[in-house]
Each structure stands twice: as C-alpha cells, then as structure tokens.
Amino acid sequence: AQKVTQAQTEISVVEKEDVTLDCVYETRDTTYYLFWYKQPPSGELVFLIRRNSFDEQNEISGRYSWNFQKSTSSFNFTITASQVVDSAVYFCALSEVSNTGNQFYFGTGTSLTVIP
Amino acid sequence: ETGVTQTPRHLVMGMTNKKSLKCEQHLGHNAMYWYKQSAKKPLELMFVYNFKEQTENNSVPSRFSPECPNSSHLFLHLHTLQPEDSALYLCASSQKLGSGRGETQYFGPGTRLLVL
C-alpha cells in the first residue's frame, strides 16, 4: 500500500492564483515526520519543511503555508499568489523513525505549472 | 562550497562502459543515500550509508556498486548498464541514522544518466 499519496498528478494555475497541493499519509507509528520538497526543472530536490507528528500547529512561511491534520492523516501545502517560479514538481514524504534507519517514503509528486 | 554536490551532472554511456558518479556533502552529515528517479515513477531508494557502513541495499542489481570511503563522499560505480537504467540519480545526506528524530535529507542536483 502507498504510504504517501499525492492524488493530484498535475495542476495548472494562472499566476497570482492560490493553489493547494494535497498529501495523505498512512502510518501506524505515533512518532513520525512529514516533509515537503520542491523539484524545479534543474532536478535538485529542495527541502521546504519538516513537521513532527506532535506538532499540529499550521505553519506559514511567506507565500507558503502548511495544514497538518492528524485526524485525516493529511499534510497539505498551499501556495498563495502563485508565481511562475513556483512551477516545479512537489513531493510530500513521510519518515517513520525506527532503530535501524531513517526510512523516507515519498509520494509520486504533483507537477505544478503556473501560467503567466 | 556548501550543500550536496554531484558530478557529473550529465552522463551518456554505452552498455559496455564503466563510469562512476560522485557525491560530496559539505554539511557535516554522517548518513548518505543514493536514489533513482525514473520518468513517471516514484523516487527509489537504492543504497544507504551511515558512518561509512552500508545499512541498506534495496535489491539493486549488481551492475550498480556503491562506495563510501568517508562520511563526506559517496560514489556509485556503474558497469554494463541497460537502457532502462537511464534516469536521474540523486544523492542525499542527513545527520545520521537511528537518532529517532526523522532527520531531514538534503539532496544534490542529481546526475542525468542516459544509457545507449
């Protein structure tokens, strides 16, 4: 079963629109971590945010905001007033902490295109 | 230099060639990872090293051979590859494994490999 589901494969928005990227995860652990990464056309995955399972406070960083809801196992990412530079593939990831490692489970990514 | 660097950025090789991918991290981390990213597929974890010791090999074919001489450097030696091995190979690093804190992984820009 997929541990991280990003149901939206591709999204297109017009510049200045708001857009929300969905992420649903599955885990039985009580302690876990969630991440979002941005992958522009250049290829590098750029780290955006890390949240632990005990901190459900929503976070805002400039035009980016994240909504973490344990009740629905979701960690959605909203970009406000989108810009062309936001065009990229965005990955959500789950880390289940274990004694042996730091296993990351990545979603399949959402490709965002911002049209000028 | 800062962050995670990878060389070469692009590589074209024939099926009988031998080549190596290099990754170097300047973050003082102790865990390093190789991932494979193929078109339309999720990121695949290939190998994990923690303090120079290999901790994970996700059933990767023997034509891929990793080497980690120290915590800052990671190599992926390639030989007799197949066309289906064409992909973006990403290196990542994190503080260490087994800390129980879901360490963030930081990625390099990747090597785009084309096998002819």
mmCIF file of C-alpha atoms in Angstrom:
data_model
loop_
_atom_site.group_PDB
_atom_site.id
_atom_site.type_symbol
_atom_site.label_atom_id
_atom_site.label_comp_id
_atom_site.label_asym_id
_atom_site.label_seq_id
_atom_site.Cartn_x
_atom_site.Cartn_y
_atom_site.Cartn_z
ATOM 1 C CA ALA A 1 0.000 0.000 0.000
ATOM 2 C CA GLN A 2 1.192 3.503 -0.751
ATOM 3 C CA LYS A 3 2.286 5.219 2.441
ATOM 4 C CA VAL A 4 2.155 8.683 0.907
ATOM 5 C CA THR A 5 -0.476 9.582 -1.635
ATOM 6 C CA GLN A 6 -0.432 12.687 -3.754
ATOM 7 C CA ALA A 7 -3.575 12.263 -5.778
ATOM 8 C CA GLN A 8 -3.010 15.327 -7.932
ATOM 9 C CA THR A 9 -0.613 14.361 -10.695
ATOM 10 C CA GLU A 10 -0.611 17.694 -12.498
ATOM 11 C CA ILE A 11 -2.057 21.090 -11.655
ATOM 12 C CA SER A 12 -2.089 24.256 -13.748
ATOM 13 C CA VAL A 13 -2.970 27.644 -12.345
ATOM 14 C CA VAL A 14 -2.762 31.167 -13.605
ATOM 15 C CA GLU A 15 -0.245 33.429 -11.929
ATOM 16 C CA LYS A 16 -1.477 35.042 -8.698
ATOM 17 C CA GLU A 17 -4.000 32.291 -8.030
ATOM 18 C CA ASP A 18 -3.772 30.286 -4.828
ATOM 19 C CA VAL A 19 -3.153 26.570 -5.127
ATOM 20 C CA THR A 20 -3.266 23.704 -2.634
ATOM 21 C CA LEU A 21 -1.300 20.515 -3.064
ATOM 22 C CA ASP A 22 -2.741 17.543 -1.232
ATOM 23 C CA CYS A 23 -0.825 14.906 0.682
ATOM 24 C CA VAL A 24 -2.332 11.978 2.547
ATOM 25 C CA TYR A 25 -0.146 9.578 4.503
ATOM 26 C CA GLU A 26 -0.530 6.263 6.230
ATOM 27 C CA THR A 27 1.385 5.087 9.285
ATOM 28 C CA ARG A 28 0.869 3.160 12.490
ATOM 29 C CA ASP A 29 3.704 4.937 14.272
ATOM 30 C CA THR A 30 2.884 7.540 16.861
ATOM 31 C CA THR A 31 6.112 9.388 16.158
ATOM 32 C CA TYR A 32 6.767 10.316 12.584
ATOM 33 C CA TYR A 33 7.867 13.219 10.463
ATOM 34 C CA LEU A 34 6.433 14.786 7.357
ATOM 35 C CA PHE A 35 8.279 16.725 4.694
ATOM 36 C CA TRP A 36 7.687 18.712 1.534
ATOM 37 C CA TYR A 37 10.285 19.090 -1.184
ATOM 38 C CA LYS A 38 10.299 21.142 -4.375
ATOM 39 C CA GLN A 39 11.961 19.831 -7.525
ATOM 40 C CA PRO A 40 12.435 22.514 -10.189
ATOM 41 C CA PRO A 41 13.382 21.542 -13.750
ATOM 42 C CA SER A 42 17.056 21.596 -12.767
ATOM 43 C CA GLY A 43 16.448 18.390 -10.831
ATOM 44 C CA GLU A 44 17.569 19.119 -7.291
ATOM 45 C CA LEU A 45 15.069 18.372 -4.537
ATOM 46 C CA VAL A 46 14.861 21.461 -2.380
ATOM 47 C CA PHE A 47 13.790 20.960 1.222
ATOM 48 C CA LEU A 48 10.810 23.125 2.195
ATOM 49 C CA ILE A 49 9.517 21.968 5.561
ATOM 50 C CA ARG A 50 9.715 19.252 8.211
ATOM 51 C CA ARG A 51 6.999 18.651 10.815
ATOM 52 C CA ASN A 52 6.812 16.107 13.584
ATOM 53 C CA SER A 53 3.666 14.237 14.488
ATOM 54 C CA PHE A 54 3.280 16.013 17.812
ATOM 55 C CA ASP A 55 3.151 19.469 16.344
ATOM 56 C CA GLU A 56 -0.142 20.105 14.599
ATOM 57 C CA GLN A 57 0.234 23.839 14.514
ATOM 58 C CA ASN A 58 -0.091 25.141 10.995
ATOM 59 C CA GLU A 59 2.895 26.962 9.610
ATOM 60 C CA ILE A 60 3.259 29.909 7.284
ATOM 61 C CA SER A 61 6.426 30.969 5.530
ATOM 62 C CA GLY A 62 5.922 33.858 3.177
ATOM 63 C CA ARG A 63 3.555 32.697 0.443
ATOM 64 C CA TYR A 64 3.785 29.081 1.613
ATOM 65 C CA SER A 65 1.579 27.531 4.266
ATOM 66 C CA TRP A 66 1.066 24.020 5.503
ATOM 67 C CA ASN A 67 -2.020 22.458 7.074
ATOM 68 C CA PHE A 68 -1.297 19.358 9.163
ATOM 69 C CA GLN A 69 -4.360 17.391 10.303
ATOM 70 C CA LYS A 70 -3.734 14.120 12.100
ATOM 71 C CA SER A 71 -7.454 13.314 12.147
ATOM 72 C CA THR A 72 -7.445 12.988 8.375
ATOM 73 C CA SER A 73 -3.758 11.996 8.007
ATOM 74 C CA SER A 74 -3.170 14.914 5.712
ATOM 75 C CA PHE A 75 -0.383 17.438 5.309
ATOM 76 C CA ASN A 76 -1.481 19.853 2.620
ATOM 77 C CA PHE A 77 0.616 22.626 1.130
ATOM 78 C CA THR A 78 -0.813 25.914 -0.087
ATOM 79 C CA ILE A 79 0.938 28.476 -2.242
ATOM 80 C CA THR A 80 -0.686 31.893 -2.101
ATOM 81 C CA ALA A 81 -0.476 34.277 -5.058
ATOM 82 C CA SER A 82 1.419 31.785 -7.162
ATOM 83 C CA GLN A 83 4.304 32.879 -9.350
ATOM 84 C CA VAL A 84 5.911 31.387 -12.440
ATOM 85 C CA VAL A 85 8.964 30.450 -10.348
ATOM 86 C CA ASP A 86 6.723 28.138 -8.322
ATOM 87 C CA SER A 87 6.446 25.838 -11.350
ATOM 88 C CA ALA A 88 8.018 22.567 -10.238
ATOM 89 C CA VAL A 89 7.243 19.082 -9.029
ATOM 90 C CA TYR A 90 6.404 18.976 -5.345
ATOM 91 C CA PHE A 91 6.960 15.877 -3.249
ATOM 92 C CA CYS A 92 5.488 15.014 0.105
ATOM 93 C CA ALA A 93 7.421 12.493 2.225
ATOM 94 C CA LEU A 94 6.934 10.531 5.418
ATOM 95 C CA SER A 95 9.679 9.385 7.762
ATOM 96 C CA GLU A 96 8.881 6.596 10.178
ATOM 97 C CA VAL A 97 11.577 6.588 12.812
ATOM 98 C CA SER A 98 12.974 3.220 13.641
ATOM 99 C CA ASN A 99 16.006 1.784 15.367
ATOM 100 C CA THR A 100 17.690 0.865 12.132
ATOM 101 C CA GLY A 101 17.203 3.816 9.927
ATOM 102 C CA ASN A 102 15.558 6.869 8.642
ATOM 103 C CA GLN A 103 13.298 5.404 6.004
ATOM 104 C CA PHE A 104 11.722 8.031 3.785
ATOM 105 C CA TYR A 105 8.550 7.295 1.861
ATOM 106 C CA PHE A 106 7.985 9.708 -0.988
ATOM 107 C CA GLY A 107 4.744 10.399 -2.778
ATOM 108 C CA THR A 108 4.665 10.317 -6.552
ATOM 109 C CA GLY A 109 4.757 14.096 -6.759
ATOM 110 C CA THR A 110 2.471 16.823 -8.055
ATOM 111 C CA SER A 111 3.629 18.753 -11.089
ATOM 112 C CA LEU A 112 2.600 22.392 -10.747
ATOM 113 C CA THR A 113 2.590 24.718 -13.718
ATOM 114 C CA VAL A 114 1.992 28.397 -13.124
ATOM 115 C CA ILE A 115 0.911 30.140 -16.297
ATOM 116 C CA PRO A 116 1.904 33.788 -16.669
ATOM 117 C CA GLU B 1 31.109 25.034 -1.448
ATOM 118 C CA THR B 2 28.008 24.279 0.532
ATOM 119 C CA GLY B 3 25.344 21.607 0.493
ATOM 120 C CA VAL B 4 25.484 18.463 -1.571
ATOM 121 C CA THR B 5 27.288 18.379 -4.898
ATOM 122 C CA GLN B 6 27.198 15.730 -7.583
ATOM 123 C CA THR B 7 29.383 15.143 -10.617
ATOM 124 C CA PRO B 8 28.962 14.769 -13.451
ATOM 125 C CA ARG B 9 25.641 16.496 -13.959
ATOM 126 C CA HIS B 10 25.034 14.693 -17.230
ATOM 127 C CA LEU B 11 26.416 11.375 -18.448
ATOM 128 C CA VAL B 12 25.912 9.391 -21.622
ATOM 129 C CA MET B 13 27.363 5.916 -21.670
ATOM 130 C CA GLY B 14 27.217 2.766 -23.703
ATOM 131 C CA MET B 15 26.177 -0.531 -22.232
ATOM 132 C CA THR B 16 29.736 -1.797 -22.102
ATOM 133 C CA ASN B 17 31.220 1.286 -20.431
ATOM 134 C CA LYS B 18 32.297 1.698 -16.831
ATOM 135 C CA LYS B 19 31.687 5.018 -15.183
ATOM 136 C CA SER B 20 31.342 6.436 -11.692
ATOM 137 C CA LEU B 21 29.049 9.016 -10.155
ATOM 138 C CA LYS B 22 30.429 11.133 -7.355
ATOM 139 C CA CYS B 23 28.623 12.807 -4.479
ATOM 140 C CA GLU B 24 30.135 15.081 -1.862
ATOM 141 C CA GLN B 25 28.401 16.709 1.073
ATOM 142 C CA HIS B 26 29.692 19.737 2.954
ATOM 143 C CA LEU B 27 27.105 19.630 5.746
ATOM 144 C CA GLY B 28 28.981 17.559 8.305
ATOM 145 C CA HIS B 29 26.476 14.750 7.942
ATOM 146 C CA ASN B 30 27.089 11.073 8.586
ATOM 147 C CA ALA B 31 24.409 9.381 6.513
ATOM 148 C CA MET B 32 24.342 9.351 2.715
ATOM 149 C CA TYR B 33 21.872 7.956 0.229
ATOM 150 C CA TRP B 34 21.543 7.093 -3.464
ATOM 151 C CA TYR B 35 18.152 7.410 -5.103
ATOM 152 C CA LYS B 36 16.995 6.649 -8.632
ATOM 153 C CA GLN B 37 14.303 8.789 -10.221
ATOM 154 C CA SER B 38 12.839 7.474 -13.448
ATOM 155 C CA ALA B 39 10.251 9.270 -15.524
ATOM 156 C CA LYS B 40 6.723 8.808 -14.194
ATOM 157 C CA LYS B 41 7.907 6.717 -11.237
ATOM 158 C CA PRO B 42 8.396 7.491 -7.554
ATOM 159 C CA LEU B 43 11.835 8.024 -6.126
ATOM 160 C CA GLU B 44 13.507 4.693 -5.473
ATOM 161 C CA LEU B 45 15.931 4.373 -2.594
ATOM 162 C CA MET B 46 18.944 2.375 -3.725
ATOM 163 C CA PHE B 47 21.590 2.458 -1.004
ATOM 164 C CA VAL B 48 22.066 3.952 2.441
ATOM 165 C CA TYR B 49 25.304 4.502 4.337
ATOM 166 C CA ASN B 50 25.655 5.541 7.954
ATOM 167 C CA PHE B 51 29.118 6.415 9.257
ATOM 168 C CA LYS B 52 30.593 4.766 6.126
ATOM 169 C CA GLU B 53 28.775 1.492 6.744
ATOM 170 C CA GLN B 54 26.170 0.321 4.238
ATOM 171 C CA THR B 55 22.893 -0.158 6.051
ATOM 172 C CA GLU B 56 20.538 -0.688 3.163
ATOM 173 C CA ASN B 57 20.589 -2.178 -0.316
ATOM 174 C CA ASN B 58 17.137 -2.193 -1.830
ATOM 175 C CA SER B 59 17.601 -5.181 -4.126
ATOM 176 C CA VAL B 60 19.687 -3.143 -6.512
ATOM 177 C CA PRO B 61 21.282 -5.063 -9.410
ATOM 178 C CA SER B 62 24.985 -5.754 -9.013
ATOM 179 C CA ARG B 63 25.790 -3.594 -12.037
ATOM 180 C CA PHE B 64 25.425 -0.714 -9.542
ATOM 181 C CA SER B 65 28.180 -0.734 -6.946
ATOM 182 C CA PRO B 66 28.316 1.910 -4.198
ATOM 183 C CA GLU B 67 31.368 3.038 -2.313
ATOM 184 C CA CYS B 68 31.587 5.285 0.718
ATOM 185 C CA PRO B 69 35.230 5.981 1.647
ATOM 186 C CA ASN B 70 34.281 8.539 4.312
ATOM 187 C CA SER B 71 31.206 10.330 5.603
ATOM 188 C CA SER B 72 31.589 13.154 3.107
ATOM 189 C CA HIS B 73 31.928 11.182 -0.114
ATOM 190 C CA LEU B 74 29.750 8.653 -1.848
ATOM 191 C CA PHE B 75 30.317 7.007 -5.207
ATOM 192 C CA LEU B 76 28.148 4.919 -7.469
ATOM 193 C CA HIS B 77 30.150 2.748 -9.830
ATOM 194 C CA LEU B 78 28.348 1.726 -12.979
ATOM 195 C CA HIS B 79 29.151 -1.118 -15.350
ATOM 196 C CA THR B 80 27.312 -2.964 -18.114
ATOM 197 C CA LEU B 81 24.197 -0.898 -17.615
ATOM 198 C CA GLN B 82 20.964 -1.359 -19.535
ATOM 199 C CA PRO B 83 18.927 1.309 -21.337
ATOM 200 C CA GLU B 84 16.262 1.037 -18.611
ATOM 201 C CA ASP B 85 18.851 2.310 -16.147
ATOM 202 C CA SER B 86 18.585 5.727 -17.773
ATOM 203 C CA ALA B 87 17.316 8.045 -15.050
ATOM 204 C CA LEU B 88 18.171 10.886 -12.707
ATOM 205 C CA TYR B 89 20.410 9.649 -9.903
ATOM 206 C CA LEU B 90 20.119 11.705 -6.766
ATOM 207 C CA CYS B 91 22.415 11.731 -3.789
ATOM 208 C CA ALA B 92 21.251 12.896 -0.383
ATOM 209 C CA SER B 93 22.693 13.252 3.092
ATOM 210 C CA SER B 94 21.328 13.587 6.596
ATOM 211 C CA GLN B 95 22.745 13.997 10.074
ATOM 212 C CA LYS B 96 22.749 10.288 10.885
ATOM 213 C CA LEU B 97 20.518 7.262 11.117
ATOM 214 C CA GLY B 98 18.925 5.932 14.261
ATOM 215 C CA SER B 99 18.637 9.261 16.037
ATOM 216 C CA GLY B 100 14.908 8.876 16.417
ATOM 217 C CA ARG B 101 14.373 12.409 15.129
ATOM 218 C CA GLY B 102 13.408 11.923 11.471
ATOM 219 C CA GLU B 103 16.469 13.698 10.144
ATOM 220 C CA THR B 104 15.933 15.866 7.088
ATOM 221 C CA GLN B 105 17.567 14.616 3.922
ATOM 222 C CA TYR B 106 19.314 17.212 1.767
ATOM 223 C CA PHE B 107 19.675 16.445 -1.906
ATOM 224 C CA GLY B 108 22.225 17.176 -4.566
ATOM 225 C CA PRO B 109 21.340 18.351 -8.083
ATOM 226 C CA GLY B 110 21.486 14.840 -9.497
ATOM 227 C CA THR B 111 23.226 13.175 -12.425
ATOM 228 C CA ARG B 112 21.123 12.663 -15.546
ATOM 229 C CA LEU B 113 22.263 9.354 -16.969
ATOM 230 C CA LEU B 114 21.482 8.119 -20.460
ATOM 231 C CA VAL B 115 22.450 4.581 -21.364
ATOM 232 C CA LEU B 116 22.605 3.874 -25.080
#
